[in-house]
Tab-separated table of C-alpha atoms in Angstrom:
chain	number	residue	atom	x	y	z
A	1	UNK	CA	0.000	0.000	0.000
A	2	UNK	CA	1.131	3.501	-0.794
A	3	UNK	CA	0.498	6.631	1.234
A	4	UNK	CA	-1.058	9.203	-1.097
A	5	UNK	CA	-2.459	12.687	-0.716
A	6	UNK	CA	-6.059	13.025	-1.856
A	7	UNK	CA	-7.068	16.604	-2.710
A	8	UNK	CA	-10.736	17.448	-2.905
A	9	UNK	CA	-12.000	20.364	-4.994
A	10	UNK	CA	-15.291	22.315	-5.014
A	11	UNK	CA	-18.307	20.093	-4.184
A	12	UNK	CA	-16.019	17.185	-3.239
A	13	UNK	CA	-14.235	19.414	-0.718
A	14	UNK	CA	-17.559	20.490	0.758
A	15	UNK	CA	-18.798	16.885	0.956
A	16	UNK	CA	-15.584	15.583	2.540
A	17	UNK	CA	-15.281	18.522	4.917
A	18	UNK	CA	-11.529	18.711	4.252
A	19	UNK	CA	-9.389	20.053	1.427
A	20	UNK	CA	-6.967	17.134	1.507
A	21	UNK	CA	-5.993	14.070	3.481
A	22	UNK	CA	-3.498	11.217	3.415
A	23	UNK	CA	-4.846	7.743	2.679
A	24	UNK	CA	-3.217	4.349	2.179
A	25	UNK	CA	-4.157	2.508	-1.008
A	26	UNK	CA	-2.570	0.528	-3.818
A	27	UNK	CA	-5.066	1.618	-6.502
A	28	UNK	CA	-7.381	4.514	-7.201
A	29	UNK	CA	-10.348	2.240	-6.438
A	30	UNK	CA	-8.936	1.489	-2.980
A	31	UNK	CA	-8.282	5.179	-2.316
A	32	UNK	CA	-11.862	6.067	-3.239
A	33	UNK	CA	-13.195	3.267	-1.036
A	34	UNK	CA	-11.106	4.609	1.856
A	35	UNK	CA	-12.433	8.137	1.215
A	36	UNK	CA	-16.024	6.842	1.279
A	37	UNK	CA	-15.339	5.094	4.598
A	38	UNK	CA	-13.837	8.263	6.087
A	39	UNK	CA	-16.685	10.482	4.848
A	40	UNK	CA	-19.899	8.456	4.466
A	41	UNK	CA	-22.905	10.191	2.985
A	42	UNK	CA	-22.699	13.068	0.527
A	43	UNK	CA	-19.159	12.325	-0.669
A	44	UNK	CA	-20.286	8.957	-2.061
A	45	UNK	CA	-22.835	10.723	-4.280
A	46	UNK	CA	-20.369	13.403	-5.371
A	47	UNK	CA	-17.621	10.900	-6.269
A	48	UNK	CA	-19.888	9.247	-8.851
A	49	UNK	CA	-19.699	12.423	-10.963
A	50	UNK	CA	-16.040	13.309	-10.451
A	51	UNK	CA	-13.052	12.995	-12.698
A	52	UNK	CA	-9.629	12.195	-11.278
A	53	UNK	CA	-6.001	13.088	-11.832
A	54	UNK	CA	-3.300	10.781	-10.479
A	55	UNK	CA	0.060	12.514	-10.221
A	56	UNK	CA	-1.170	15.066	-12.750
A	57	UNK	CA	-2.368	12.544	-15.341
A	58	UNK	CA	-6.086	12.244	-16.188
A	59	UNK	CA	-7.594	8.864	-15.341
A	60	UNK	CA	-10.231	9.203	-18.044
A	61	UNK	CA	-12.220	6.038	-18.695
A	62	UNK	CA	-9.660	3.618	-17.208
A	63	UNK	CA	-11.034	1.223	-14.602
A	64	UNK	CA	-10.116	2.592	-11.185
A	65	UNK	CA	-8.901	-0.869	-10.101
A	66	UNK	CA	-6.190	-0.701	-12.787
A	67	UNK	CA	-4.810	2.716	-11.802
A	68	UNK	CA	-1.837	2.037	-9.508
A	69	UNK	CA	-0.797	4.612	-6.924
A	70	UNK	CA	2.808	5.455	-6.067
A	71	UNK	CA	4.147	6.189	-2.596
A	72	UNK	CA	3.859	9.939	-1.997
A	73	UNK	CA	1.584	10.394	-4.998
A	74	UNK	CA	-1.389	12.709	-5.362
A	75	UNK	CA	-4.990	12.061	-6.348
A	76	UNK	CA	-7.020	15.112	-7.383
A	77	UNK	CA	-10.799	14.738	-7.057
A	78	UNK	CA	-12.483	17.076	-9.550
A	79	UNK	CA	-16.266	17.506	-9.609
A	80	UNK	CA	-17.838	18.856	-12.797
A	81	UNK	CA	-17.216	22.590	-13.111
A	82	UNK	CA	-19.535	25.094	-14.757
A	83	UNK	CA	-18.290	27.925	-16.889
A	84	UNK	CA	-14.939	28.378	-18.465
């Protein structure tokens, strides 16, 4: 398992109640499961609509179970944004 920083933006930040936190996970799927456990309720709903960056790279349509996390890495949780 890797220790990663998860940064929440906009609605995800409001739902989590924190801007960022450190979680232990080997994959993006595990990190998101850990986030849901830490912040049950609204965050679960918000995460369904989010896109994700792992160490600056967009996850896109890749299965979250296949996205490996590196020790000291960063996961950005990005809800849909309006405007430009």
